N, CA, C and O atoms as a Tinker XYZ file with bonds, in Angstrom:
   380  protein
     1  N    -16.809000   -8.066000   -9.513000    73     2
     2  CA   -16.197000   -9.371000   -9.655000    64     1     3
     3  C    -14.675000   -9.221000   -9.578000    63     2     4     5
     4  O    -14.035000   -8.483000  -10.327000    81     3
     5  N    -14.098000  -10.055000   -8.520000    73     3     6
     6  CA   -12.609000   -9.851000   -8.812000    64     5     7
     7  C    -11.912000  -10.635000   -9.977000    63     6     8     9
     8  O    -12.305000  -11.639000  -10.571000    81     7
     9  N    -10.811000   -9.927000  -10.130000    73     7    10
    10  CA   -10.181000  -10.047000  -11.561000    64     9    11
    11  C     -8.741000  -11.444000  -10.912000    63    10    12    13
    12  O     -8.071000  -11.357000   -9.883000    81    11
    13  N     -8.704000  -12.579000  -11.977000    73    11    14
    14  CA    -7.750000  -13.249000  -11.526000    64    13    15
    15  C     -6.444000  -12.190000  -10.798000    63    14    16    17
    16  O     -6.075000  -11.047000  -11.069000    81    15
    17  N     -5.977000  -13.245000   -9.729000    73    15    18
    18  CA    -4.317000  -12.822000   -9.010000    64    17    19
    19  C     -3.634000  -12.459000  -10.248000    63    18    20    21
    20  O     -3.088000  -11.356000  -10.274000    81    19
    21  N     -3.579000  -13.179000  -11.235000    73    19    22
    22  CA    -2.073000  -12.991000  -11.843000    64    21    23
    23  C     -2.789000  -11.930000  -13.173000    63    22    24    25
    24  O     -1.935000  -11.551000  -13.974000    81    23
    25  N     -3.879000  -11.560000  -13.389000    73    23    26
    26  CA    -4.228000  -10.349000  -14.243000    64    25    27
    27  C     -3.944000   -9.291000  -13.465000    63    26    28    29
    28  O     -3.175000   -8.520000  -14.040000    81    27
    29  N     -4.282000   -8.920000  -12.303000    73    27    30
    30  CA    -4.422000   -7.756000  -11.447000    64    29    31
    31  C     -2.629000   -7.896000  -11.270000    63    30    32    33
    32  O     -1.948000   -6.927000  -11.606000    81    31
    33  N     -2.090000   -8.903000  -10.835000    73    31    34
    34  CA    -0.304000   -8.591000  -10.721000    64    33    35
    35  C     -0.062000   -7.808000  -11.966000    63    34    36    37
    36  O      0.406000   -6.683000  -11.791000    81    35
    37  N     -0.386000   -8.348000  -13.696000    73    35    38
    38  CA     0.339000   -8.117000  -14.471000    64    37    39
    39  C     -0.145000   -6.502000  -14.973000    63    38    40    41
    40  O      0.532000   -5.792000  -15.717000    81    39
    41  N     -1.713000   -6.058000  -14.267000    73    39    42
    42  CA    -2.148000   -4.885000  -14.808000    64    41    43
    43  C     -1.741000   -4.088000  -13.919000    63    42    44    45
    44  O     -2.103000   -2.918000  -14.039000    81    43
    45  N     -0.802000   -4.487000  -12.662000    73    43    46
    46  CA    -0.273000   -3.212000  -11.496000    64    45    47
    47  C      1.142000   -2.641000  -12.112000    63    46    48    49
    48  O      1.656000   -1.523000  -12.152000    81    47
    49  N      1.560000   -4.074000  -12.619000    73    47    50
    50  CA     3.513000   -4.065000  -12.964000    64    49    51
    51  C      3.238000   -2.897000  -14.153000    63    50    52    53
    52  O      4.099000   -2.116000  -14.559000    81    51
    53  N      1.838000   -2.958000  -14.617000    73    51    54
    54  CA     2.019000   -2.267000  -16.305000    64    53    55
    55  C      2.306000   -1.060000  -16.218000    63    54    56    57
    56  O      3.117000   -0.360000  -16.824000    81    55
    57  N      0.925000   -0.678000  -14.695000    73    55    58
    58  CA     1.077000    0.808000  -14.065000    64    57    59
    59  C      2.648000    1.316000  -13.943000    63    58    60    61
    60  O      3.293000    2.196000  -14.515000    81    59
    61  N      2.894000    0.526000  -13.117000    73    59    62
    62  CA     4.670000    0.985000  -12.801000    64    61    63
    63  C      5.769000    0.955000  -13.550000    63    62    64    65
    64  O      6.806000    1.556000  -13.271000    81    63
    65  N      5.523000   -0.004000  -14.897000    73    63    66
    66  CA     6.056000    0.011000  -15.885000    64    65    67
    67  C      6.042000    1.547000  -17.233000    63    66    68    69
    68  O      6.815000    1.785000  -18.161000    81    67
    69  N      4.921000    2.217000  -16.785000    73    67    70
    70  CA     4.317000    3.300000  -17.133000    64    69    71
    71  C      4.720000    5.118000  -16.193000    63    70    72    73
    72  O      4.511000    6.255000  -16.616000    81    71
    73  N      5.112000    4.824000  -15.340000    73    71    74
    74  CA     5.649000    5.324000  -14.412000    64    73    75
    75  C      7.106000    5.871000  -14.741000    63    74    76    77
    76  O      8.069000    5.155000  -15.018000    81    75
    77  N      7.108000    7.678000  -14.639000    73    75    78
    78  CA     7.720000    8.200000  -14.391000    64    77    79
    79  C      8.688000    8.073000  -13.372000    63    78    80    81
    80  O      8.734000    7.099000  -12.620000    81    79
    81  N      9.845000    9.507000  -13.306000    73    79    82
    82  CA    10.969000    9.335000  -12.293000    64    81    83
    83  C      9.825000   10.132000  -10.754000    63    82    84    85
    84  O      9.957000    9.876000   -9.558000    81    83
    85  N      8.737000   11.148000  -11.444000    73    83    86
    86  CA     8.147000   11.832000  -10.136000    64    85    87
    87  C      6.722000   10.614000   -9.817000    63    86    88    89
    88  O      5.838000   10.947000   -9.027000    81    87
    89  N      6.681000    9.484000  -10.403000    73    87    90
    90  CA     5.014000    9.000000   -9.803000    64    89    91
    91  C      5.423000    7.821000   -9.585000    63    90    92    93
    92  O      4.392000    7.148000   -9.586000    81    91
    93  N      6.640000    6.877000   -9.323000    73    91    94
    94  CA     6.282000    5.528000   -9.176000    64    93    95
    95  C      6.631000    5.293000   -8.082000    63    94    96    97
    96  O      7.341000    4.299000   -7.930000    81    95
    97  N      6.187000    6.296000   -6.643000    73    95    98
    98  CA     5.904000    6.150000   -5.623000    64    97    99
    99  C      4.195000    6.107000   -5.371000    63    98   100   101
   100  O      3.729000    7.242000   -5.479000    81    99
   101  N      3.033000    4.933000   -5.024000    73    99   102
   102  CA     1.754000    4.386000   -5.067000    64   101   103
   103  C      0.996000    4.320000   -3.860000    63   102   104   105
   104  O      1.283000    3.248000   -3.326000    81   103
   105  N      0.077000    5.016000   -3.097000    73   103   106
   106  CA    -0.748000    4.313000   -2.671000    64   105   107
   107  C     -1.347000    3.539000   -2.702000    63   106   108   109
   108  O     -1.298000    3.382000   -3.922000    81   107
   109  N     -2.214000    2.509000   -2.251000    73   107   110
   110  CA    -2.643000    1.389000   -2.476000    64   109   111
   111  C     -4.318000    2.312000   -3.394000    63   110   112   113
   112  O     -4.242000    1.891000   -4.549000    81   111
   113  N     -4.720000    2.612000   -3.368000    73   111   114
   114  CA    -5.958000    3.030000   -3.998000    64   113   115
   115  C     -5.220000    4.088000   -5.010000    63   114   116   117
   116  O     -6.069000    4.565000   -5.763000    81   115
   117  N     -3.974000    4.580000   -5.254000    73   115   118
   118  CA    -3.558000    5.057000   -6.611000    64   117   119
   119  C     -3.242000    4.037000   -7.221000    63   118   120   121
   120  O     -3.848000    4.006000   -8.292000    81   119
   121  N     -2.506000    3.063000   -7.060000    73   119   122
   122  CA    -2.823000    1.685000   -8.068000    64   121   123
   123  C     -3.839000    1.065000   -8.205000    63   122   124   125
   124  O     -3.937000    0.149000   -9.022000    81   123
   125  N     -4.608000    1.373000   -7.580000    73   123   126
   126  CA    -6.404000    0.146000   -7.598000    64   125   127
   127  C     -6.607000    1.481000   -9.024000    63   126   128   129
   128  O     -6.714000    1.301000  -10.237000    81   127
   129  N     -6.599000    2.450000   -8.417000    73   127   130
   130  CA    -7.332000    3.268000  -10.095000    64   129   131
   131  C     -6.209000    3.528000  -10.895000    63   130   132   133
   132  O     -6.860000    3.400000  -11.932000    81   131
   133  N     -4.938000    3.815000  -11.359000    73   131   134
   134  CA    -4.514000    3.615000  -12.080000    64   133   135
   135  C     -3.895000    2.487000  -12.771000    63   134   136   137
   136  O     -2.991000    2.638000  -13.593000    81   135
   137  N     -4.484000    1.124000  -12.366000    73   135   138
   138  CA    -4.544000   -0.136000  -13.098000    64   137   139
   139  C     -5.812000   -0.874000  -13.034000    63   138   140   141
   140  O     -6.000000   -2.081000  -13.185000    81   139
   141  N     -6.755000    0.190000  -12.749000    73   139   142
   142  CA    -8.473000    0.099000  -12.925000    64   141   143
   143  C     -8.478000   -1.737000  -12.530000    63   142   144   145
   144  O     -8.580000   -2.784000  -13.169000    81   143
   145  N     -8.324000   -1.382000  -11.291000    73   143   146
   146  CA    -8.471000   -3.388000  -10.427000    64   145   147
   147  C     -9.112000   -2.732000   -9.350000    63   146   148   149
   148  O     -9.234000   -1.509000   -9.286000    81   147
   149  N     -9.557000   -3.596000   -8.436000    73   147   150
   150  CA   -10.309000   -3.327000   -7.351000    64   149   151
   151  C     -9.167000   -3.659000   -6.377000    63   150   152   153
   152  O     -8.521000   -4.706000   -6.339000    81   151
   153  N     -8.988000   -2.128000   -5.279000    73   151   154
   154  CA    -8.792000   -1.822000   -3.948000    64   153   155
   155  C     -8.416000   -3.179000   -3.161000    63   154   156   157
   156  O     -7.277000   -3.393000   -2.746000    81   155
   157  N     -9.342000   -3.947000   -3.023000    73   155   158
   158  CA    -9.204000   -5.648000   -2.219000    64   157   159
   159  C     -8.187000   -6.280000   -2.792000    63   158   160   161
   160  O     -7.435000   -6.927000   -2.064000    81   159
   161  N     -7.947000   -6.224000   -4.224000    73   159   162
   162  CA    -7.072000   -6.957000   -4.882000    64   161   163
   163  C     -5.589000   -6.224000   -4.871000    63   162   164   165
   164  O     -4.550000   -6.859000   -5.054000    81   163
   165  N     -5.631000   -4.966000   -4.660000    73   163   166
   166  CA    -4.394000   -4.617000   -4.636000    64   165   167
   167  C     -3.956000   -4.628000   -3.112000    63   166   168   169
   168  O     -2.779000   -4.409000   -2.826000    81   167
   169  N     -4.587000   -4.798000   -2.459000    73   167   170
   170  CA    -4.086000   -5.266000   -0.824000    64   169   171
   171  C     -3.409000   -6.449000   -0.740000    63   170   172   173
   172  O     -2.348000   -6.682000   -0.161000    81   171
   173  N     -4.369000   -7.436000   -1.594000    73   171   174
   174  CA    -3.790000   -8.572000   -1.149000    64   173   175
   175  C     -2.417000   -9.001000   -2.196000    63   174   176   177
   176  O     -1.594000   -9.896000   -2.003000    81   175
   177  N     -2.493000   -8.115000   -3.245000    73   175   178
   178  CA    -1.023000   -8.029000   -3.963000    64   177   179
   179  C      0.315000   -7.414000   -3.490000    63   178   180   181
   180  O      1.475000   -7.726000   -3.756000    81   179
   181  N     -0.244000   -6.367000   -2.644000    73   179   182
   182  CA     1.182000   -5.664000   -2.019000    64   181   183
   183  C      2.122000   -5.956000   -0.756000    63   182   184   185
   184  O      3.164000   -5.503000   -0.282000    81   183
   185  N      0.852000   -7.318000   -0.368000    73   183   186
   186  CA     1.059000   -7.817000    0.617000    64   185   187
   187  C      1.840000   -9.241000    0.780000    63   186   188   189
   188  O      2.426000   -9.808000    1.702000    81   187
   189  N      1.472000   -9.606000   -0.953000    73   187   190
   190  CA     2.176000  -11.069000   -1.328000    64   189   191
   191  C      3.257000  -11.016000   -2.037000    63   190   192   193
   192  O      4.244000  -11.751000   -2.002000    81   191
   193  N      3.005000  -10.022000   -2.751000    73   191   194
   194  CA     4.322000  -10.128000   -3.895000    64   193   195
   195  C      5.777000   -9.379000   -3.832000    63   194   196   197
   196  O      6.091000   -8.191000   -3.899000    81   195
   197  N      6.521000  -10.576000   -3.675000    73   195   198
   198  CA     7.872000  -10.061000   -3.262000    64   197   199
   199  C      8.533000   -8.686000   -4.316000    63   198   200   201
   200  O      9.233000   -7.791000   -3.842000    81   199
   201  N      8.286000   -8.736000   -5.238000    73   199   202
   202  CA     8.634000   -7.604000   -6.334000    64   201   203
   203  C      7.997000   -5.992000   -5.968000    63   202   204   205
   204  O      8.464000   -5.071000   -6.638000    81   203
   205  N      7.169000   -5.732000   -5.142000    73   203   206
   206  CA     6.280000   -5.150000   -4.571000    64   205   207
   207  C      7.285000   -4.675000   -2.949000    63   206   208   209
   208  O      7.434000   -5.377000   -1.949000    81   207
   209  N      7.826000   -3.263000   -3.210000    73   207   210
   210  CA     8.378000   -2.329000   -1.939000    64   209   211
   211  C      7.818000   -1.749000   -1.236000    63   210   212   213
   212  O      7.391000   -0.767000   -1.842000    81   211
   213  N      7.406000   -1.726000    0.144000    73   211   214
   214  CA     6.652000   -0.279000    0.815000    64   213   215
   215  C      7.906000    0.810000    1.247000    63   214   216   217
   216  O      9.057000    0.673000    1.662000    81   215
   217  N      7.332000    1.559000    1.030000    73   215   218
   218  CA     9.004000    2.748000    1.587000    64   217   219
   219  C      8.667000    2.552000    2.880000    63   218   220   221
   220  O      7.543000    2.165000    3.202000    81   219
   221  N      9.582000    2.797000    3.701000    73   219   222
   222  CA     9.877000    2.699000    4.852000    64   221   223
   223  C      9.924000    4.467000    5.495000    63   222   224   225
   224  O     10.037000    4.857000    6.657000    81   223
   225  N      9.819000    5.074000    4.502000    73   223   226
   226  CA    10.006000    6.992000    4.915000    64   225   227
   227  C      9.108000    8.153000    3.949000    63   226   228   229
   228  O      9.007000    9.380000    3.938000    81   227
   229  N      8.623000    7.188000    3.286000    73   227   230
   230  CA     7.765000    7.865000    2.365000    64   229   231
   231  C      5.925000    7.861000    2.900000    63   230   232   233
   232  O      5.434000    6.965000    3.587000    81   231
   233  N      5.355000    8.771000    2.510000    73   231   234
   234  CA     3.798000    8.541000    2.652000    64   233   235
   235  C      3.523000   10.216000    2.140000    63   234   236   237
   236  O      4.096000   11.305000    2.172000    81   235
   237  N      1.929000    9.448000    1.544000    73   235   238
   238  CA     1.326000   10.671000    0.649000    64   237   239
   239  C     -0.312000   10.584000    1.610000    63   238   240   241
   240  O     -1.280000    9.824000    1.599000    81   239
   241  N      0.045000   11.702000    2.299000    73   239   242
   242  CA    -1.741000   12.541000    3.149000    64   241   243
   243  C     -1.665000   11.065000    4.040000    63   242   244   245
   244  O     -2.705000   10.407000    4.052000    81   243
   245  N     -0.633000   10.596000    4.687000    73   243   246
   246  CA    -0.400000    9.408000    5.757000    64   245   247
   247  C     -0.955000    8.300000    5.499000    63   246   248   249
   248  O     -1.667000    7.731000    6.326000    81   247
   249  N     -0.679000    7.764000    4.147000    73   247   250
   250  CA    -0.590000    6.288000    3.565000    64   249   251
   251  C      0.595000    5.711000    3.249000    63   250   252   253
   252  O      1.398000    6.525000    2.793000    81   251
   253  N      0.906000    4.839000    3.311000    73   251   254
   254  CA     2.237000    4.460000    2.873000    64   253   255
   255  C      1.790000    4.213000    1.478000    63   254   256   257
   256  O      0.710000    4.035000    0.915000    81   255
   257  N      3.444000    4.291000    1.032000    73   255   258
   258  CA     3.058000    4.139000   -0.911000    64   257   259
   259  C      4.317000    2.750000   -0.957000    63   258   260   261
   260  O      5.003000    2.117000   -0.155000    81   259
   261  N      4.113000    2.795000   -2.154000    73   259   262
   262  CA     4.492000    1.386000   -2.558000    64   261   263
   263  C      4.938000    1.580000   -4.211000    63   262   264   265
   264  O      4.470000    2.469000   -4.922000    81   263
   265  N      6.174000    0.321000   -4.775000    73   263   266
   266  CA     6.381000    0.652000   -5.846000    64   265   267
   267  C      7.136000   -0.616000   -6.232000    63   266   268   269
   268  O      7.490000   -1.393000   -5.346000    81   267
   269  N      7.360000   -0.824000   -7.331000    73   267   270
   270  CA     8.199000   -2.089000   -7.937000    64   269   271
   271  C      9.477000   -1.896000   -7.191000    63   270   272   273
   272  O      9.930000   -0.922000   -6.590000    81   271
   273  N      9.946000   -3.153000   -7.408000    73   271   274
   274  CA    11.750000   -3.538000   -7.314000    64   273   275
   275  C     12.348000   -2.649000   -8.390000    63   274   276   277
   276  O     13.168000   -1.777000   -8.103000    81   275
   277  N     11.853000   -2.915000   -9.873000    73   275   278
   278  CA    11.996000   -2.418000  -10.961000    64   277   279
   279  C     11.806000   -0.788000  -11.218000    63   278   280   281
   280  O     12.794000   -0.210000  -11.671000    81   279
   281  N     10.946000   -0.223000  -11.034000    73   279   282
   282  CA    10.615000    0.798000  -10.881000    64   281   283
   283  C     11.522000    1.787000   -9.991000    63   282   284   285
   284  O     11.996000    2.910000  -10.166000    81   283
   285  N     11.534000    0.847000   -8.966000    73   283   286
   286  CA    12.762000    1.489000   -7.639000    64   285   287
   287  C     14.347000    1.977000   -8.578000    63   286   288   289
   288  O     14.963000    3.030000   -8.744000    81   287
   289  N     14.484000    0.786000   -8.942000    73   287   290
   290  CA    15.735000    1.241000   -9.603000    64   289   291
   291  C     16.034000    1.136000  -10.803000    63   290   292   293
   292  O     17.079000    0.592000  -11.161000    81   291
   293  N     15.290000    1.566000  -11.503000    73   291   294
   294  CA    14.733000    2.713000  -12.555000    64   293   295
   295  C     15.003000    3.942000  -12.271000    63   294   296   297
   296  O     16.145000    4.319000  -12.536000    81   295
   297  N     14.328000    4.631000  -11.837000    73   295   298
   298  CA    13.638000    5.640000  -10.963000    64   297   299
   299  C     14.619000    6.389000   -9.833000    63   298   300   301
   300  O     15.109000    7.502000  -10.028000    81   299
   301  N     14.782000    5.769000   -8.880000    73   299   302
   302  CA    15.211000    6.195000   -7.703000    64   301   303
   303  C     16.761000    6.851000   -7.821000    63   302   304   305
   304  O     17.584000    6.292000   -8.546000    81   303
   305  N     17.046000    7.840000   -7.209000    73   303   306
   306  CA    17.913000    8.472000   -7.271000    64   305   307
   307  C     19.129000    7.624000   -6.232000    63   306   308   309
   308  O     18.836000    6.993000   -5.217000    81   307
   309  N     20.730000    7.832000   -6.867000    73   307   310
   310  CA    21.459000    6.631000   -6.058000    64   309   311
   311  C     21.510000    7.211000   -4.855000    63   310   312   313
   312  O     21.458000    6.345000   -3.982000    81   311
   313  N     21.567000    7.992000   -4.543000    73   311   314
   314  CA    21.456000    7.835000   -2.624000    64   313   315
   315  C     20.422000    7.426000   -1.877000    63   314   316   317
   316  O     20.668000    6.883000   -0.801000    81   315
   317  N     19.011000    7.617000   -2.324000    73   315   318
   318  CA    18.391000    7.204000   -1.959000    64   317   319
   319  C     18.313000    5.557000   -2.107000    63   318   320   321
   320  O     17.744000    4.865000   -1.263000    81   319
   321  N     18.819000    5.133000   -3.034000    73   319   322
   322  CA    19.526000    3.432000   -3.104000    64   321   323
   323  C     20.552000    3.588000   -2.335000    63   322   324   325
   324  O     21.123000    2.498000   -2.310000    81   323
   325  N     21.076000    4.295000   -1.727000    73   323   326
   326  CA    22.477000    3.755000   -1.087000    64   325   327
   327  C     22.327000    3.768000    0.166000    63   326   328   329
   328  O     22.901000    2.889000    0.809000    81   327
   329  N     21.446000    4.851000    0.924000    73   327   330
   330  CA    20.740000    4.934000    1.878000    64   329   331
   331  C     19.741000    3.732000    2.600000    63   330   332   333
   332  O     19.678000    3.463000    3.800000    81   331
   333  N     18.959000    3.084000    1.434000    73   331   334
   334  CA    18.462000    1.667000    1.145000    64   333   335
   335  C     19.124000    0.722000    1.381000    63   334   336   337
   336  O     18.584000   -0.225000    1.952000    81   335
   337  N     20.607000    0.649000    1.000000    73   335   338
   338  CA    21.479000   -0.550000    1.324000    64   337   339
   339  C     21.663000   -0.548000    2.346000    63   338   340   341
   340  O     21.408000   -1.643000    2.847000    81   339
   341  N     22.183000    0.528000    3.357000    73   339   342
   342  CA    23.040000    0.494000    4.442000    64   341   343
   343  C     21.877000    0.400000    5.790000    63   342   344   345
   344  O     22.080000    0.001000    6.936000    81   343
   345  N     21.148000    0.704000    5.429000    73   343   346
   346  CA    20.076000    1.064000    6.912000    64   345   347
   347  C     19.609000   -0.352000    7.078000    63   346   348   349
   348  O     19.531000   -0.506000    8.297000    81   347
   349  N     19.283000   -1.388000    6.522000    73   347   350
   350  CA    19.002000   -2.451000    7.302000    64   349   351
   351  C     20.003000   -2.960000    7.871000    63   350   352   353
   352  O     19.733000   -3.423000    8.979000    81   351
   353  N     21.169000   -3.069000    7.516000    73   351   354
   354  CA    22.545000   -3.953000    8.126000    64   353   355
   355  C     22.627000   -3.155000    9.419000    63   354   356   357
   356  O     22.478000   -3.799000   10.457000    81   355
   357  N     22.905000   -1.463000    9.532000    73   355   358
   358  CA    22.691000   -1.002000   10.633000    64   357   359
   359  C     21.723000   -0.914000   11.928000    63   358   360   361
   360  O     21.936000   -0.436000   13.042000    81   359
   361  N     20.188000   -1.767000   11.191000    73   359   362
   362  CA    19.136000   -2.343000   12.298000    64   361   363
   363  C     19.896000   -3.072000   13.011000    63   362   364   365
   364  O     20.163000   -2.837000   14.189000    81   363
   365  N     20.477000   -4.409000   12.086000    73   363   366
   366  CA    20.740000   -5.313000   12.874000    64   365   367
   367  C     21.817000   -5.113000   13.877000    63   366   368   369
   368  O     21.870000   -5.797000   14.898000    81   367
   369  N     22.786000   -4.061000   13.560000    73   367   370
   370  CA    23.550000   -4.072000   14.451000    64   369   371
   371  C     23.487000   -3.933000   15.997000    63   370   372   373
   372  O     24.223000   -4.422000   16.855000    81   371
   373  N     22.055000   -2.873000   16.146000    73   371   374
   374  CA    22.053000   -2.402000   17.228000    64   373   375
   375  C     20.793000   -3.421000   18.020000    63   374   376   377
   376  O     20.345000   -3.443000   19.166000    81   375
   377  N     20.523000   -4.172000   16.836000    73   375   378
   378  CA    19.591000   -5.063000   18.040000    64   377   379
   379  C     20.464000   -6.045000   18.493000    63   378   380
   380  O     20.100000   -6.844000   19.355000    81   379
């Protein structure tokens, strides 16, 4: 049985809220089991919720992982935030 949208949001944030400086980088099936929700539901959460990052350079055994806004910068070391800032403005430049 799936678990309401906004239980499964608040039992993913808890995961990441729980989350170290080495783990709050996520596959989508490391958050389905470490916020014990079902797989379907965390698809369609990582896919809706703006608070919700995919790295753009990261992947674990060629999944992309995923992690809070919060968590990000918590967590994340500043270059790798600073690196974060500058690389989209530089997309746009060259398109």
């Amino acid at each position: 049985m799936t678990t309401s949208f906004e239980n499964v949001r608040q039992q993913v944030f808890n995961t990441f809220n729980l989350a170290d400086k080495n783990n709050y980088w996520k596959t989508m099936s490391e958050i389905a089991e470490d916020a014990n929700v079902e797989l379907r539901d965390v698809i369609k959460l990582v896919f809706n919720e703006p608070e919700i990052a995919m790295s753009t350079y990261r992947q674990k055994d060629g999944e992309p992982v995923f992690t809070t806004r919060d968590a990000f910068h918590k967590h994340a070391p500043f270059f790798v935030k600073f690196r974060g800032a500058i690389k989209i403005p530089l997309i746009d430049i060259y398109l």
